Coordinates of C-alpha atoms in Angstrom, one line a residue:
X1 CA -30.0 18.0 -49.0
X2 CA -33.0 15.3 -48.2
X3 CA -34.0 16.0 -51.9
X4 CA -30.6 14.9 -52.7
X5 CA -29.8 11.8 -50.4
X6 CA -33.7 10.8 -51.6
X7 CA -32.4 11.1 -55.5
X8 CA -28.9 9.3 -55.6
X9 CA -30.5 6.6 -53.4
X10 CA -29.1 4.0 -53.0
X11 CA -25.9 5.6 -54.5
X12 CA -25.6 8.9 -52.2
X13 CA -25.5 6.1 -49.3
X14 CA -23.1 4.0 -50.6
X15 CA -20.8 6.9 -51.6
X16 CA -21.3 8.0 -47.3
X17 CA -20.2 4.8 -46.3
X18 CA -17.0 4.5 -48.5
X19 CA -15.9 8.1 -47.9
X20 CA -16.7 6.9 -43.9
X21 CA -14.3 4.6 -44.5
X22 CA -12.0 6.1 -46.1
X23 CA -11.9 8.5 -43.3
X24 CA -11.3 6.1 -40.7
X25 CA -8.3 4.0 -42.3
X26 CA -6.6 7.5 -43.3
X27 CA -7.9 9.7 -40.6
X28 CA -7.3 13.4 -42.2
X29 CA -8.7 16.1 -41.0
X30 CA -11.4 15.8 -38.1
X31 CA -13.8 18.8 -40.0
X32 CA -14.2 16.6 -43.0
X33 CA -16.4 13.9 -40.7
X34 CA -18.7 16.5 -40.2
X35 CA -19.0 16.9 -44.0
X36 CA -19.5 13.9 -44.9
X37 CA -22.4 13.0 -42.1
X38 CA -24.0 16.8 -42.1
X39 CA -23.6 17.8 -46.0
X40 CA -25.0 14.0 -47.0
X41 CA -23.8 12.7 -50.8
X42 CA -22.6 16.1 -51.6
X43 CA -20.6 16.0 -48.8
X44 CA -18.8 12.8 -49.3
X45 CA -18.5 13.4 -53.0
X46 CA -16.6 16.7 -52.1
X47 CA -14.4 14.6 -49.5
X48 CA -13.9 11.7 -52.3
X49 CA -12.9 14.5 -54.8
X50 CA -10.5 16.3 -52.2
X51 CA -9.4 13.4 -50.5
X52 CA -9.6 10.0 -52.3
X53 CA -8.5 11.1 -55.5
X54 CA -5.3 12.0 -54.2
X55 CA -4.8 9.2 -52.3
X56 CA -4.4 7.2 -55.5
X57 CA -1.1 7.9 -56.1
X58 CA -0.1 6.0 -52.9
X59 CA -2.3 3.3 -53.5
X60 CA -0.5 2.8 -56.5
X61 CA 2.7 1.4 -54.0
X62 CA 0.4 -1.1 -52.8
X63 CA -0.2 -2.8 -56.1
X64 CA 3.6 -3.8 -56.2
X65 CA 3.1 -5.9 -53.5
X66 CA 2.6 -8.6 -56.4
X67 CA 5.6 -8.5 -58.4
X68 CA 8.0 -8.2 -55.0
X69 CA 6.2 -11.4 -54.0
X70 CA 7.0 -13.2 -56.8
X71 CA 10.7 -11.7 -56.9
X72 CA 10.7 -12.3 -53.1
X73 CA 10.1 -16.0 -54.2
X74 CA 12.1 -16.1 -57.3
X75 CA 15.5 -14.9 -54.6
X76 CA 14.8 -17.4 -52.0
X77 CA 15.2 -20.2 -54.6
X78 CA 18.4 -18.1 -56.3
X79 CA 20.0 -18.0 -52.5
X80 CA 20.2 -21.8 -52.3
X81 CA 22.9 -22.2 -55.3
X82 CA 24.1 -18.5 -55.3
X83 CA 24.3 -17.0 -51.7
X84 CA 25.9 -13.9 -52.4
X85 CA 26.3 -10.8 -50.8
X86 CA 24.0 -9.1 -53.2
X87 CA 21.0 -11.4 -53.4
X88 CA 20.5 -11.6 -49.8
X89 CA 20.4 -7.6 -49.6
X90 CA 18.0 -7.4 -52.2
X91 CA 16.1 -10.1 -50.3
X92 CA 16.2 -8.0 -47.3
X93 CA 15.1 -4.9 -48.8
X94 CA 12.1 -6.8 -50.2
X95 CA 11.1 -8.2 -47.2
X96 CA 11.4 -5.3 -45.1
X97 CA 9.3 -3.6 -47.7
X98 CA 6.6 -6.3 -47.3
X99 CA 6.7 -5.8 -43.4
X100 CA 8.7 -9.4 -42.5
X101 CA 11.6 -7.9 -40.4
X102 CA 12.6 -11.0 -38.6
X103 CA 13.0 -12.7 -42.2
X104 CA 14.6 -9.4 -43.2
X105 CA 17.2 -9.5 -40.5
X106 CA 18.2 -12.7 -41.3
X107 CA 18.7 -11.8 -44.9
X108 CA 20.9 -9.1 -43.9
X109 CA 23.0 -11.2 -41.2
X110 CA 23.6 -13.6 -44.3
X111 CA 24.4 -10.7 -46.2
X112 CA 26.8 -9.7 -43.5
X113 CA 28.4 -12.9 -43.2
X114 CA 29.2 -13.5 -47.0
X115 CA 30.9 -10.2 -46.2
X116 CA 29.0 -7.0 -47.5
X117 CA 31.4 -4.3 -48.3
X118 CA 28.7 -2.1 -48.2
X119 CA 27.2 -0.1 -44.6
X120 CA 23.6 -0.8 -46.6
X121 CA 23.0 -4.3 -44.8
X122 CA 24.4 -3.1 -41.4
X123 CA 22.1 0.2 -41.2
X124 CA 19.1 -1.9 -42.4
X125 CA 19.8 -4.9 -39.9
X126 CA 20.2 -1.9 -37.3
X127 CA 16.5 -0.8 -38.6
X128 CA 15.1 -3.8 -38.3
X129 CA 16.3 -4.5 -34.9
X130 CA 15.0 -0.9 -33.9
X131 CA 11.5 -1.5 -35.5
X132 CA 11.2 -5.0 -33.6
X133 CA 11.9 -3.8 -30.2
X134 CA 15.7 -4.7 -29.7
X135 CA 17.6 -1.2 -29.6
X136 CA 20.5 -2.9 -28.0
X137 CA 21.1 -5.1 -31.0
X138 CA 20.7 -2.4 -33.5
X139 CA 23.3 -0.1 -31.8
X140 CA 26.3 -1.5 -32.9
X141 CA 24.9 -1.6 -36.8
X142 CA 24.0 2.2 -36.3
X143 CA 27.0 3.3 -34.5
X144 CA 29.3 1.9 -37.8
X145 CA 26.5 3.8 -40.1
X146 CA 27.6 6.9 -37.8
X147 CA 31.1 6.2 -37.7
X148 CA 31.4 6.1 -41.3
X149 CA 28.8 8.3 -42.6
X150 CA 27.6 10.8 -40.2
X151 CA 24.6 11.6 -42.5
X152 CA 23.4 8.2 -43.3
X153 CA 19.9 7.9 -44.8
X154 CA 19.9 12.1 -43.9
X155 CA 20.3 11.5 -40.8
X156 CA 17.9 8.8 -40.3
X157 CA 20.7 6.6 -38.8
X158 CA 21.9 8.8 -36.0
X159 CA 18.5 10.1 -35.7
X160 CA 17.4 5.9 -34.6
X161 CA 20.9 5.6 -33.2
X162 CA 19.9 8.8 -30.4
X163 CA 16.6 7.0 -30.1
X164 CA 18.5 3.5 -29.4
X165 CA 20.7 5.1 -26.8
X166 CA 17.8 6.1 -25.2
X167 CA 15.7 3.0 -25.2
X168 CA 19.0 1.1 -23.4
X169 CA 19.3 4.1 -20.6
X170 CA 22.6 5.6 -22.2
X171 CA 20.6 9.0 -21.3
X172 CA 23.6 11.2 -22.0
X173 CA 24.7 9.7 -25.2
X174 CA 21.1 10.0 -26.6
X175 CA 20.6 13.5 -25.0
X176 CA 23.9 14.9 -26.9
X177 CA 23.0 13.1 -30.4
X178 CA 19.9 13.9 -30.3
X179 CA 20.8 17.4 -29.7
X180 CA 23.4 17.4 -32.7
X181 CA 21.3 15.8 -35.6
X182 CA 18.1 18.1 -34.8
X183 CA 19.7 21.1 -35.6
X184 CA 20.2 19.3 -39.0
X185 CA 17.8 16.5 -39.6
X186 CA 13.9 17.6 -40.0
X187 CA 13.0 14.3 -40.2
X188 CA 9.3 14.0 -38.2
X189 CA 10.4 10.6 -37.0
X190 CA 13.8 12.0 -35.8
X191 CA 11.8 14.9 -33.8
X192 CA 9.4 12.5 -32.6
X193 CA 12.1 10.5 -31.1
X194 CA 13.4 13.2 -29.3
X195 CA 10.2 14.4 -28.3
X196 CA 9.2 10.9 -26.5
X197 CA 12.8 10.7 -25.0
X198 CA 12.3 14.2 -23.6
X199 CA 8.9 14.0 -21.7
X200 CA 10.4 10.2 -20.1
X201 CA 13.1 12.7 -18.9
X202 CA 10.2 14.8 -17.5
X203 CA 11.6 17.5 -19.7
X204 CA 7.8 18.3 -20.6
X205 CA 8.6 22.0 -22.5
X206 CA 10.9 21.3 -24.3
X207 CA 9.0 17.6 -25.3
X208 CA 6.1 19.7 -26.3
X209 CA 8.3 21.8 -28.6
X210 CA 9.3 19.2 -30.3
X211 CA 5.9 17.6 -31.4
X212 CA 4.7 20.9 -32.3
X213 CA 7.3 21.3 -34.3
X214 CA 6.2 18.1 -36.2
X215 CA 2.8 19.9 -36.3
X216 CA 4.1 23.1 -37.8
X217 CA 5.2 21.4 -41.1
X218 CA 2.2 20.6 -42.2
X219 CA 0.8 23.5 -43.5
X220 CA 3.5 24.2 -46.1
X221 CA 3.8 20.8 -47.0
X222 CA 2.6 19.3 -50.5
X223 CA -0.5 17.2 -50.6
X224 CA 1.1 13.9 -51.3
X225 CA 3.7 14.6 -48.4
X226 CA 1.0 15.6 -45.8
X227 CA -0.8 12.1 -46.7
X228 CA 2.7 10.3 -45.9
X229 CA 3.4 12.2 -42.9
X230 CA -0.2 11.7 -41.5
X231 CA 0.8 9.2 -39.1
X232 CA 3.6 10.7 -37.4
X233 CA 0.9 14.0 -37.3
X234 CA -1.4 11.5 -36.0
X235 CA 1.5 10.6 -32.9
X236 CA 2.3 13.9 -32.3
X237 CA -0.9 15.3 -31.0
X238 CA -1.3 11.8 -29.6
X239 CA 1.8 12.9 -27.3
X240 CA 1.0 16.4 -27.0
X241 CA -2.8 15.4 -25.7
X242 CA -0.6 13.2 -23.1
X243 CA 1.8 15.7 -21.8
X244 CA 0.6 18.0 -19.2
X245 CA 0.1 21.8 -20.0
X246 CA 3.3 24.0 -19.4
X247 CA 2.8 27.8 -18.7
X248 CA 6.4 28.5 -19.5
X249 CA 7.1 28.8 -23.5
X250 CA 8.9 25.5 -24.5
X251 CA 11.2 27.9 -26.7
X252 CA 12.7 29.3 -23.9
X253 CA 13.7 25.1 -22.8
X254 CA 15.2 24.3 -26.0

């Protein structure tokens, strides 16, 4: 291995410091640190092949950033002589896709009040006001998403709607839907959700349970959904490492 590192110098370092990185903005898999630091260039050429390579296909999202920024621009000048219904969703989608909610929840209230005949601006107003920390306001956009269309999003909306209820002390109402759309939903957020609500309700088990079963996706799961599902992987040993051991199965508490 020196023999190596001392014959791809400089390269062999350079190639350890961007697979270091790598690993450290997409945190996979703790073993493949010790392969890169232990197994030198070889190592981090095997983690580049296994792990980078990949990656590409998700980094090819990020280059649209460029074109939605230049149709994000091109709609707010259409908006000033044609407010419609349909420019100012389209304007919302693209800015919650470029991570501006409060501009994006604007967008849909002026969506809303040039009367959308559509539940698409309500529910994403409702997301927006669940992803900024106001559960209260996004109840009422959720609850018609429910009303009308009990599988919204595949359950995404009353999976957020239980997860409101929960975060504005209606402790029963979240309980019971969160109950109903996880015998149907496997949606990791959804289960996280649930999970977080249960060990606040000191219902540590059955909260374990359901971060675990987050966990126990993974192994089946494609490569390209196991790199989008990292982070919520990432949250549920996060809570699992916070919740105190349980002797009893969680199973049993379900």
């Amino acid at each position: 291995m020196g023999f190596l590192s001392h014959l791809l110098f400089p390269w062999g370092l350079l190639l350890q410091v961007f697979a270091i990185i790598h690993f450290i903005r997409r945190r996979p898999d703790m073993y493949w640190i010790f392969v890169i630091l232990f197994l030198g260039p070889l190592g981090a050429l095997i983690y580049i092949v296994v792990e980078v390579f990949p990656d590409m296909g998700l980094l090819r999202q990020s280059f649209k950033v460029f074109p939605r920024r230049k149709r994000i621009s091109e709609l707010e000048s259409v908006v000033r002589d044609n407010p419609s219904t349909g420019n100012y969703e389209e304007l919302g989608d693209l800015y919650m896709e470029d991570g501006k909610l409060q501009l994006a929840r604007a967008a849909f209230d002026k969506a809303i009040a040039a009367r959308a005949d559509t539940l698409d601006p309500f529910y994403r107003r409702g997301v927006c006001a669940i992803l900024l920390g106001d559960p209260a306001a996004a109840i009422p956009d959720l609850e018609r998403a429910v009303s009308q269309d009990p599988d919204y999003d595949f359950y995404r909306a009353a999976g957020l709607l239980a997860h409101a209820y929960a975060n504005t002390g209606q402790l029963e109402r979240a309980s019971a839907l969160f109950q109903q759309v996880t015998k149907i939903s496997t949606l990791s957020e959804t289960y996280y959700n649930y999970a977080c609500f249960l060990a606040s309700q000191k219902r540590n088990a059955e909260a374990r349970y359901w971060a675990q079963q987050i966990l126990a996706k993974k192994p089946n799961m494609p490569g390209y959904l196991r790199r989008r599902e990292r982070p919520w992987f990432r949250r549920a040993n996060g809570l699992l490492k916070r919740l105190p051991a349980s002797e009893s199965p969680a199973s049993e508490s379900r």
